[in-house]
N, CA and C of each residue as an Amber inpcrd file, in Angstrom:
protein
   543
   0.8350000  -1.1960000   0.0000000   0.0000000   0.0000000   0.0000000
   0.8720000   1.2490000   0.0000000   1.9570000   1.2220000   0.7720000
   2.8680000   2.3810000   0.7920000   3.4750000   2.5940000  -0.5920000
   3.8670000   1.5310000  -1.2500000   4.4440000   1.6430000  -2.5990000
   3.4070000   2.1830000  -3.5800000   2.1740000   1.7410000  -3.4430000
   1.0910000   2.2370000  -4.2930000   0.9160000   3.7370000  -4.0860000
   0.8820000   4.1710000  -2.8400000   0.6950000   5.5930000  -2.5410000
   1.8680000   6.4430000  -3.0060000   3.0560000   5.8400000  -3.0780000
   4.2360000   6.5620000  -3.5550000   4.3290000   6.5560000  -5.0780000
   3.3700000   5.9000000  -5.7280000   3.3730000   5.8560000  -7.1840000
   4.2620000   4.7850000  -7.7720000   4.7080000   3.8700000  -6.9420000
   5.5690000   2.7780000  -7.4050000   4.6900000   1.5660000  -7.7300000
   3.9340000   1.6970000  -8.8330000   2.9120000   0.7110000  -9.1830000
   3.4660000  -0.6930000  -9.3830000   4.5840000  -0.8150000 -10.1030000
   5.1350000  -2.1460000 -10.3930000   5.5110000  -2.8730000  -9.1010000
   6.1440000  -2.1500000  -8.1930000   6.5230000  -2.7530000  -6.9080000
   5.2780000  -3.0750000  -6.0900000   4.3090000  -2.1830000  -6.0980000
   3.0690000  -2.4180000  -5.3480000   2.3540000  -3.6570000  -5.8780000
   2.2410000  -3.7760000  -7.1960000   1.5800000  -4.9500000  -7.7770000
   2.2830000  -6.2370000  -7.3670000   3.5980000  -6.2270000  -7.4190000
   4.3830000  -7.4000000  -7.0240000   4.1230000  -7.7640000  -5.5580000
   4.1190000  -6.7630000  -4.6960000   3.8870000  -6.9960000  -3.2710000
   2.4540000  -7.4810000  -3.0000000   1.4760000  -6.8550000  -3.6650000
   0.0860000  -7.2860000  -3.4970000  -0.0970000  -8.7310000  -3.9470000
   0.4910000  -9.0840000  -5.0770000   0.3600000 -10.4650000  -5.5650000
   1.0170000 -11.4580000  -4.6130000   2.1500000 -11.0740000  -4.0430000
   2.8190000 -11.9310000  -3.0580000   1.9410000 -12.0930000  -1.8100000
   1.3750000 -10.9740000  -1.3490000   0.4840000 -11.0310000  -0.1840000
  -0.7320000 -11.8960000  -0.4830000  -1.2590000 -11.7780000  -1.7040000
  -2.4260000 -12.5810000  -2.0920000  -2.1060000 -14.0710000  -2.0030000
  -0.9630000 -14.4680000  -2.5400000  -0.5790000 -15.8920000  -2.4680000
  -0.4650000 -16.3620000  -1.0200000   0.1520000 -15.5390000  -0.1800000
   0.3150000 -15.9090000   1.2320000  -1.0390000 -16.0060000   1.9400000
  -1.8880000 -15.0100000   1.7370000  -3.2010000 -15.0350000   2.3820000
  -4.0300000 -16.2280000   1.9290000  -3.9940000 -16.5220000   0.6400000
  -4.7560000 -17.6680000   0.1320000  -4.2540000 -18.9600000   0.7440000
  -2.9240000 -19.1080000   0.8750000  -2.3880000 -20.3480000   1.4350000
  -2.6600000 -20.4500000   2.9360000  -2.6570000 -19.3260000   3.6300000
  -2.8850000 -19.3510000   5.0730000  -4.3650000 -19.3910000   5.4560000
  -5.1980000 -18.6230000   4.7430000  -6.5850000 -18.4250000   5.1700000
  -7.6240000 -18.9220000   4.1750000  -7.2080000 -19.2870000   2.9820000
  -8.1470000 -19.7470000   1.9670000  -8.5140000 -18.6330000   1.0070000
  -9.0000000 -19.0320000  -0.1810000  -9.2720000 -18.0660000  -1.2510000
 -10.4400000 -17.1340000  -0.9490000 -11.2720000 -17.4990000   0.0350000
 -12.4370000 -16.6770000   0.3730000 -12.2530000 -15.8800000   1.6590000
 -11.0100000 -15.6320000   2.0280000 -10.7950000 -14.8920000   3.2760000
 -10.9600000 -13.3900000   3.0470000 -11.2680000 -12.6870000   4.1180000
 -11.3910000 -11.2330000   4.0470000 -10.0580000 -10.5610000   3.7280000
  -8.9560000 -11.2080000   4.0900000  -7.6420000 -10.6780000   3.7290000
  -7.4850000 -10.6500000   2.2080000  -7.9340000 -11.7160000   1.5560000
  -7.8800000 -11.7930000   0.0940000  -8.7770000 -10.7170000  -0.5140000
  -9.9660000 -10.5340000   0.0540000 -10.8950000  -9.5230000  -0.4580000
 -10.2780000  -8.1240000  -0.3860000  -9.5650000  -7.8480000   0.6940000
  -8.9390000  -6.5320000   0.8470000  -7.8810000  -6.3010000  -0.2290000
  -7.0770000  -7.3180000  -0.5140000  -6.0550000  -7.2060000  -1.5540000
  -6.7210000  -7.0740000  -2.9270000  -7.7790000  -7.8400000  -3.1570000
  -8.5030000  -7.7290000  -4.4260000  -9.0140000  -6.3090000  -4.6350000
  -9.5380000  -5.7140000  -3.5770000 -10.0350000  -4.3350000  -3.6620000
  -8.9090000  -3.3660000  -4.0250000  -7.7620000  -3.5350000  -3.3900000
  -6.6340000  -2.6340000  -3.6650000  -6.1220000  -2.8180000  -5.0910000
  -6.0520000  -4.0670000  -5.5410000  -5.6390000  -4.3220000  -6.9200000
  -6.6450000  -3.7310000  -7.9060000  -7.9150000  -3.8520000  -7.5880000
  -8.9650000  -3.2990000  -8.4570000  -8.8300000  -1.7900000  -8.5670000
  -8.5570000  -1.1300000  -7.4500000  -8.3580000   0.3220000  -7.4780000
  -7.1800000   0.6940000  -8.3700000  -6.0940000  -0.0540000  -8.2580000
  -4.9290000   0.2140000  -9.0930000  -5.2630000   0.0120000 -10.5660000
  -5.9390000  -1.0750000 -10.8820000  -6.2910000  -1.3720000 -12.2760000
  -7.2410000  -0.3050000 -12.8220000  -8.1760000   0.1340000 -12.0030000
  -9.0890000   1.1800000 -12.4310000  -8.3720000   2.4770000 -12.7230000
  -7.4080000   2.8290000 -11.8760000  -6.6380000   4.0630000 -12.0880000
  -5.8260000   4.0060000 -13.3720000  -5.3060000   2.8200000 -13.7080000
  -4.4760000   2.7470000 -14.9250000  -5.2970000   2.4770000 -16.1820000
  -6.6380000   2.4690000 -16.0350000  -7.5080000   2.3340000 -17.2050000
  -7.9160000   0.9220000 -17.5490000  -7.4590000  -0.0610000 -16.7960000
  -7.8310000  -1.4580000 -17.0480000  -9.1600000  -1.7530000 -16.3560000
 -10.2260000  -1.1230000 -16.8670000 -11.5080000  -1.1690000 -16.1590000
 -12.1400000  -2.5590000 -16.1550000 -11.9350000  -3.3460000 -17.2060000
 -12.5100000  -4.6890000 -17.2110000 -11.8550000  -5.5670000 -16.1460000
 -10.5400000  -5.4840000 -16.0460000  -9.8210000  -6.2360000 -15.0130000
 -10.2240000  -5.7300000 -13.6190000 -10.3520000  -4.4200000 -13.4800000
 -10.7610000  -3.8480000 -12.1900000 -12.1180000  -4.4000000 -11.7820000
 -13.0490000  -4.4790000 -12.7320000 -14.3920000  -4.9570000 -12.3900000
 -14.3780000  -6.4190000 -11.9650000 -13.5700000  -7.2320000 -12.6220000
 -13.4490000  -8.6410000 -12.2270000 -12.9500000  -8.7360000 -10.7820000
 -11.9460000  -7.9380000 -10.4590000 -11.3930000  -7.9450000  -9.1010000
 -12.4030000  -7.4280000  -8.0860000 -13.1070000  -6.3410000  -8.4130000
 -14.1340000  -5.8250000  -7.5010000 -15.2600000  -6.8360000  -7.3000000
 -15.6800000  -7.4910000  -8.3770000 -16.7490000  -8.5000000  -8.2560000
 -16.3620000  -9.6020000  -7.2730000 -15.1230000 -10.0750000  -7.3870000
 -14.6700000 -11.1380000  -6.4920000 -14.5440000 -10.6350000  -5.0570000
 -14.0390000  -9.4260000  -4.8840000 -13.9560000  -8.8390000  -3.5520000
 -15.3410000  -8.6900000  -2.9360000 -16.2870000  -8.2110000  -3.7350000
 -17.6570000  -8.0400000  -3.2460000 -18.2650000  -9.3740000  -2.8270000
 -18.0610000 -10.4020000  -3.6430000 -18.5910000 -11.7320000  -3.3210000
 -18.0620000 -12.2040000  -1.9590000 -16.7640000 -12.0790000  -1.7640000
 -16.1530000 -12.5410000  -0.5040000 -16.6340000 -11.6940000   0.6650000
 -16.6460000 -10.4000000   0.5020000 -17.0600000  -9.5240000   1.6010000
 -18.5160000  -9.7620000   1.9850000 -19.3890000  -9.9380000   0.9990000
 -20.7990000 -10.1920000   1.3100000 -20.9680000 -11.5630000   1.9680000
 -20.1660000 -12.5290000   1.5530000 -20.2020000 -13.8660000   2.1470000
 -19.9230000 -13.8030000   3.6480000 -18.9310000 -13.0260000   4.0300000
 -18.5190000 -12.9500000   5.4400000 -19.2140000 -11.8600000   6.2400000
 -19.5330000 -10.7410000   5.5860000 -19.9800000  -9.5570000   6.3140000
 -21.4450000  -9.1950000   6.1060000 -22.0910000  -9.8100000   5.1210000
 -23.4660000  -9.4530000   4.8020000 -23.5100000  -8.2570000   3.8710000
 -24.7170000  -7.7570000   3.6360000 -24.9290000  -6.6920000   2.6430000
 -24.7670000  -5.2820000   3.1860000 -24.6040000  -5.1220000   4.4990000
 -24.6680000  -3.7880000   5.1020000 -23.4080000  -3.3850000   5.8440000
 -22.2740000  -3.8690000   5.4180000 -21.0110000  -3.5600000   6.0890000
 -20.2550000  -2.4820000   5.3130000 -19.5050000  -1.6530000   6.0070000
 -18.7400000  -0.5870000   5.3650000 -17.7520000  -1.1250000   4.3240000
 -17.1710000  -2.2960000   4.5650000 -16.2570000  -2.8580000   3.5660000
 -16.9880000  -3.1930000   2.2680000 -18.2400000  -3.6120000   2.3750000
 -19.0720000  -3.8300000   1.1800000 -19.3120000  -2.4890000   0.4920000
 -19.5920000  -1.4520000   1.2760000 -19.8010000  -0.1120000   0.7140000
 -18.5380000   0.3760000   0.0080000 -17.3820000   0.1030000   0.5810000
 -16.1120000   0.5010000  -0.0390000 -15.9650000  -0.1320000  -1.4280000
 -16.2880000  -1.4050000  -1.5200000 -16.2040000  -2.0930000  -2.8080000
 -17.2270000  -1.5370000  -3.7890000 -18.4410000  -1.2990000  -3.3120000
 -19.4760000  -0.7250000  -4.1790000 -19.0610000   0.6520000  -4.7000000
 -18.4160000   1.4380000  -3.8670000 -17.9540000   2.7570000  -4.2920000
 -16.9320000   2.6170000  -5.4300000 -15.9800000   1.7170000  -5.2500000
 -14.9900000   1.4770000  -6.3020000 -15.6340000   0.9900000  -7.5870000
 -16.6300000   0.1230000  -7.4440000 -17.3460000  -0.3700000  -8.6200000
 -18.0700000   0.7780000  -9.3270000 -18.6380000   1.6840000  -8.5440000
 -19.3130000   2.8410000  -9.1370000 -18.3680000   3.6560000  -9.9940000
 -17.1570000   3.8440000  -9.5170000 -16.1620000   4.5960000 -10.2880000
 -15.8460000   3.8830000 -11.6000000 -15.6840000   2.5690000 -11.5340000
 -15.3820000   1.8070000 -12.7490000 -16.5640000   1.8580000 -13.7140000
 -17.7840000   1.7250000 -13.1940000 -18.9550000   1.8340000 -14.0720000
 -19.0010000   3.2100000 -14.7390000 -18.6540000   4.2570000 -13.9910000
 -18.5990000   5.6040000 -14.5780000 -17.6030000   5.6470000 -15.7270000
 -16.4160000   5.0830000 -15.5060000 -15.3950000   5.0740000 -16.5580000
 -15.8700000   4.3170000 -17.7880000 -16.7140000   3.3170000 -17.5740000
 -17.2910000   2.5560000 -18.6910000 -18.4860000   3.2730000 -19.3180000
 -18.8950000   4.3630000 -18.6940000 -20.0790000   5.1310000 -19.1100000
 -21.3690000   4.3250000 -18.9520000 -21.3500000   3.3990000 -18.0010000
 -22.5420000   2.6320000 -17.6500000 -23.1540000   3.3200000 -16.4340000
 -23.8620000   4.4260000 -16.7080000 -24.3200000   5.2960000 -15.6310000
 -25.4240000   4.6730000 -14.7950000 -26.2260000   3.7940000 -15.3860000
 -27.2540000   3.1090000 -14.6030000 -26.6250000   2.2100000 -13.5460000
 -25.6230000   1.4430000 -13.9500000 -24.9320000   0.5660000 -13.0010000
 -24.1630000   1.3800000 -11.9700000 -23.5660000   2.4920000 -12.4060000
 -22.8430000   3.3580000 -11.4580000 -23.8070000   3.9020000 -10.4050000
 -24.9760000   4.3550000 -10.8610000 -25.9590000   4.9090000  -9.9270000
 -26.4240000   3.8380000  -8.9320000 -26.6040000   2.6160000  -9.4070000
 -27.0240000   1.5090000  -8.5180000 -25.9390000   1.2470000  -7.4680000
 -24.6870000   1.1610000  -7.9120000 -23.5880000   0.9010000  -6.9720000
 -23.4760000   2.0290000  -5.9460000 -23.5440000   3.2810000  -6.4240000
 -23.4610000   4.4140000  -5.5030000 -24.6600000   4.4720000  -4.5640000
 -25.8410000   4.1630000  -5.0610000 -27.0380000   4.1920000  -4.2130000
 -26.9470000   3.1530000  -3.1030000 -26.4690000   1.9670000  -3.4400000
 -26.2860000   0.9290000  -2.4180000 -25.2170000   1.3400000  -1.4150000
 -24.1360000   1.9290000  -1.9030000 -23.0790000   2.4290000  -1.0280000
 -23.6220000   3.5210000  -0.1050000 -24.4030000   4.4340000  -0.6770000
 -24.9830000   5.5330000   0.1040000 -25.8930000   5.0120000   1.2170000
 -26.7000000   4.0130000   0.8990000 -27.5950000   3.4270000   1.8940000
 -26.7900000   2.8790000   3.0770000 -25.7270000   2.1510000   2.7790000
 -24.9010000   1.5510000   3.8360000 -24.2010000   2.6400000   4.6480000
 -23.5660000   3.5740000   3.9540000 -22.8120000   4.6130000   4.6670000
 -23.7250000   5.5260000   5.4800000 -24.8990000   5.8210000   4.9720000
 -25.8460000   6.6460000   5.7410000 -26.2450000   5.9450000   7.0240000
 -26.4890000   4.6420000   6.9370000 -26.9090000   3.9030000   8.1350000
 -25.7570000   3.7210000   9.1250000 -24.5370000   3.6080000   8.6240000
 -23.3860000   3.3750000   9.5060000 -22.7970000   4.6640000  10.0770000
 -22.7540000   5.7220000   9.2710000 -22.0430000   6.9390000   9.6740000
 -22.9410000   8.1500000   9.8680000 -24.1910000   8.0630000   9.4360000
 -25.1060000   9.2010000   9.5100000 -25.1340000   9.9510000   8.1880000
 -26.2520000  10.6040000   7.9430000 -26.4600000  11.2460000   6.6390000
 -25.6100000  12.4970000   6.4310000 -24.9770000  12.9950000   7.4800000
 -24.1360000  14.1810000   7.3520000 -22.6470000  13.8610000   7.5380000
 -22.2750000  12.6260000   7.2500000 -20.8730000  12.2230000   7.4160000
 -20.0700000  12.5270000   6.1550000 -18.7810000  12.6270000   6.3160000
 -17.8900000  12.8390000   5.1750000 -17.9470000  11.6360000   4.2230000
 -18.1570000  10.4490000   4.7660000 -18.2670000   9.2500000   3.9310000
 -19.4680000   9.3470000   3.0020000 -20.5690000   9.9050000   3.5130000
 -21.7700000  10.1010000   2.6940000 -21.5120000  11.1920000   1.6590000
 -20.8610000  12.2720000   2.0550000 -20.5860000  13.3730000   1.1140000
 -19.8030000  12.8610000  -0.0930000 -18.8420000  11.9930000   0.1450000
 -18.0320000  11.4390000  -0.9440000 -18.9160000  10.7500000  -1.9890000
 -19.8840000   9.9710000  -1.5250000 -20.7720000   9.2580000  -2.4360000
 -21.7140000  10.2300000  -3.1340000 -22.2270000  11.1960000  -2.4000000
 -23.1720000  12.1660000  -2.9660000 -22.5040000  12.9750000  -4.0870000
 -21.2360000  13.3080000  -3.9190000 -20.5080000  14.0110000  -4.9810000
 -20.4910000  13.1580000  -6.2510000 -20.1760000  11.8740000  -6.1040000
 -20.0960000  11.0020000  -7.2730000 -21.4650000  10.7640000  -7.9070000
 -22.5010000  10.7210000  -7.0960000 -23.8600000  10.6160000  -7.6480000
 -24.1540000  11.8560000  -8.4960000 -23.7040000  13.0130000  -8.0180000
 -23.8660000  14.2360000  -8.8000000 -23.1390000  14.1590000 -10.1330000
 -21.9580000  13.5790000 -10.1310000 -21.2020000  13.4290000 -11.3800000
 -21.9620000  12.5380000 -12.3600000 -22.5070000  11.4310000 -11.8610000
 -23.2790000  10.5370000 -12.7320000 -24.4800000  11.2870000 -13.3080000
 -25.1890000  12.0030000 -12.4400000 -26.3550000  12.7660000 -12.9150000
 -25.9420000  13.7920000 -13.9730000 -24.8420000  14.4800000 -13.7350000
 -24.3540000  15.4540000 -14.7070000 -23.9850000  14.7970000 -16.0310000
 -23.3170000  13.6600000 -15.9550000 -22.9400000  12.9470000 -17.1800000
 -24.1570000  12.4630000 -17.9590000 -25.2630000  12.2470000 -17.2610000
 -26.5010000  11.8380000 -17.9290000 -27.3010000  13.0460000 -18.4360000
 -26.8010000  14.2550000 -18.1740000 -27.4930000  15.4580000 -18.6200000
 -28.5220000  15.9840000 -17.6380000 -28.6100000  15.3680000 -16.4540000
 -29.5360000  15.8220000 -15.4160000 -28.8190000  16.8440000 -14.5410000
 -28.6800000  18.0590000 -15.0630000 -27.9120000  19.0820000 -14.3600000
 -28.5950000  19.5370000 -13.0790000 -29.9270000  19.5760000 -13.0730000
 -30.6420000  19.9570000 -11.8460000 -30.4070000  18.9200000 -10.7530000
 -30.4570000  17.6400000 -11.1110000 -30.1890000  16.5780000 -10.1400000
 -28.7560000  16.6110000  -9.6480000 -27.8390000  16.8850000 -10.5640000
 -26.4290000  16.9850000 -10.1880000 -26.2220000  18.1260000  -9.1980000
 -26.8110000  19.2680000  -9.4960000 -26.6750000  20.4270000  -8.6080000
 -27.2630000  20.1450000  -7.2320000 -28.3790000  19.4440000  -7.2110000
 -29.0010000  19.0730000  -5.9260000 -28.0430000  18.1910000  -5.1110000
 -27.4200000  17.2130000  -5.7750000 -26.4600000  16.3400000  -5.0810000
 -25.2850000  17.1510000  -4.5430000 -24.7550000  18.0290000  -5.3850000
 -23.5860000  18.7960000  -4.9580000 -23.9230000  19.8030000  -3.8700000
 -25.1370000  20.3390000  -3.8620000 -25.5500000  21.2160000  -2.7590000
 -25.5790000  20.4410000  -1.4520000 -26.0550000  19.1970000  -1.5110000
 -26.0810000  18.3440000  -0.3150000 -24.6460000  18.0940000   0.1780000
 -23.7520000  17.7760000  -0.7630000 -22.3550000  17.5350000  -0.3830000
 -21.7310000  18.7870000   0.2340000 -21.9770000  19.9420000  -0.3820000
 -21.4350000  21.1870000   0.1720000 -21.9590000  21.4550000   1.5810000
 -23.2250000  21.1650000   1.7770000 -23.8170000  21.3440000   3.1010000
 -23.0880000  20.4760000   4.1330000 -22.8120000  19.2590000   3.7640000
 -22.0830000  18.3480000   4.6700000 -20.6710000  18.8800000   4.9130000
 -19.9890000  19.2550000   3.8400000 -18.6170000  19.7540000   3.9940000
 -18.5770000  20.9670000   4.9130000 -19.5300000  21.8590000   4.7590000
 -19.5400000  23.0670000   5.5880000 -19.8510000  22.7390000   7.0400000
 -20.7140000  21.7300000   7.2730000 -20.9830000  21.2960000   8.6570000
 -19.7160000  20.7590000   9.3170000 -18.8010000  20.2650000   8.4960000
 -17.5370000  19.7450000   9.0160000 -16.4380000  20.8050000   9.0200000
 -16.8190000  22.0510000   8.7320000 -15.8850000  23.1580000   8.8450000
 -14.9580000  23.3680000   7.6590000 -15.2550000  22.7430000   6.5270000
 -14.3980000  22.9340000   5.3590000 -14.7320000  24.2650000   4.6800000
 -13.7010000  24.9730000   4.2600000 -13.8960000  26.2680000   3.5910000
 -13.8610000  26.0700000   2.0760000 -14.1640000  27.1430000   1.3540000
 -14.1750000  27.0770000  -0.1060000 -12.7930000  26.7950000  -0.6910000
 -11.7430000  26.9970000   0.0800000 -10.3920000  26.7350000  -0.4190000
  -9.9730000  25.2750000  -0.2420000 -10.7420000  24.5100000   0.5280000
 -10.4430000  23.0860000   0.6830000 -10.6280000  22.3990000  -0.6650000
  -9.7700000  21.4460000  -0.9770000  -9.8080000  20.7680000  -2.2830000
 -11.1510000  20.0900000  -2.5450000 -11.7410000  19.4860000  -1.5300000
 -13.0370000  18.8170000  -1.7170000 -14.1210000  19.8220000  -2.0880000
 -14.1580000  20.9260000  -1.3690000 -15.1610000  21.9660000  -1.6240000
 -14.9140000  22.6130000  -2.9780000 -13.6580000  22.9330000  -3.2620000
 -13.3240000  23.5830000  -4.5360000 -13.7320000  22.7110000  -5.7230000
 -13.5470000  21.4160000  -5.6100000 -13.9450000  20.5010000  -6.6890000
 -15.4440000  20.5580000  -6.9200000 -16.2110000  20.5300000  -5.8440000
 -17.6710000  20.5820000  -5.9790000 -18.1120000  21.9280000  -6.5420000
 -17.5010000  22.9990000  -6.0910000 -17.8460000  24.3230000  -6.6230000
 -17.5600000  24.3930000  -8.1300000 -16.4650000  23.7980000  -8.5610000
 -16.1580000  23.7600000  -9.9980000 -17.1800000  22.9240000 -10.7650000
 -17.5770000  21.7880000 -10.1850000 -18.6330000  20.9660000 -10.8000000
 -19.9050000  21.7960000 -10.9600000 -20.2520000  22.5500000  -9.9120000
 -21.4740000  23.3530000  -9.9590000 -21.3970000  24.4300000 -11.0430000
 -20.2630000  25.0950000 -11.1420000 -20.0950000  26.1250000 -12.1750000
 -20.2900000  25.5380000 -13.5720000 -19.6670000  24.4130000 -13.8080000
 -19.7820000  23.7650000 -15.1160000 -21.2230000  23.3300000 -15.3900000
 -21.8600000  22.7170000 -14.4010000 -23.2530000  22.2670000 -14.5830000
 -24.1760000  23.4490000 -14.8660000 -23.9890000  24.5510000 -14.1600000
 -24.8180000  25.7480000 -14.4140000 -24.6080000  26.2760000 -15.8280000
 -23.3670000  26.2720000 -16.3040000 -23.0890000  26.7170000 -17.6750000
 -23.7640000  25.7910000 -18.6930000 -23.6430000  24.4940000 -18.4710000
 -24.2450000  23.5250000 -19.3960000 -25.7680000  23.5870000 -19.3520000
 -26.3050000  23.8320000 -18.1750000 -27.7510000  23.9540000 -18.0170000
 -28.2660000  25.1650000 -18.8070000 -27.5540000  26.2920000 -18.7110000
 -27.9420000  27.4930000 -19.4580000 -27.8700000  27.2590000 -20.9580000
 -26.8070000  26.6040000 -21.4140000 -26.6540000  26.3260000 -22.8470000
 -27.7800000  25.4450000 -23.3680000 -28.1490000  24.4360000 -22.5560000
 -29.2050000  23.5130000 -23.0140000 -30.5620000  24.2100000 -23.0920000
 -30.7710000  25.2460000 -22.2890000 -32.0280000  26.0130000 -22.3350000
 -32.0980000  26.8860000 -23.5690000 -30.9260000  27.3720000 -24.0170000
 -30.8890000  28.2990000 -25.1520000 -30.9240000  27.6010000 -26.4940000
 -30.8570000  26.3020000 -26.5220000 -30.8740000  25.5700000 -27.8040000
 -32.2570000  25.2970000 -28.2900000
């Protein structure tokens, strides 16, 4: 994980694969340790554009996590969030919305509707809505996220807030253009 965060992808992949072999031999192919490594590998594959491989890894991680943890655990939500990102990259917005909605349900119940974990999902739901041309829905999502961020004391200069404000500016511009056509 440290190598991944430092941008040393080749070394990180090698280490993750080694850890996967060890975990499988010690705990079995369906262990939560394996699911965690699968999730990390899926994130790496998604970042480098290998979305089909990422989805295979996320699917397997989700299967294992649901087997051990049920449908309402934060680790399941983490996998669903990653899957939502991959679905977005594939432009499968219906599947992305489903993954994010399931993630949102879990995170809202575990952390509360005004948690930073919920804000993260709400921002991505806004992106999906915007990509589908639903600018009003996107703006509604981003207003909710901004409300959460401000409750947590984040200012407009914070990177999370600034990103949402930029999304809102773009959506408002696109909304105006679509009205004038």
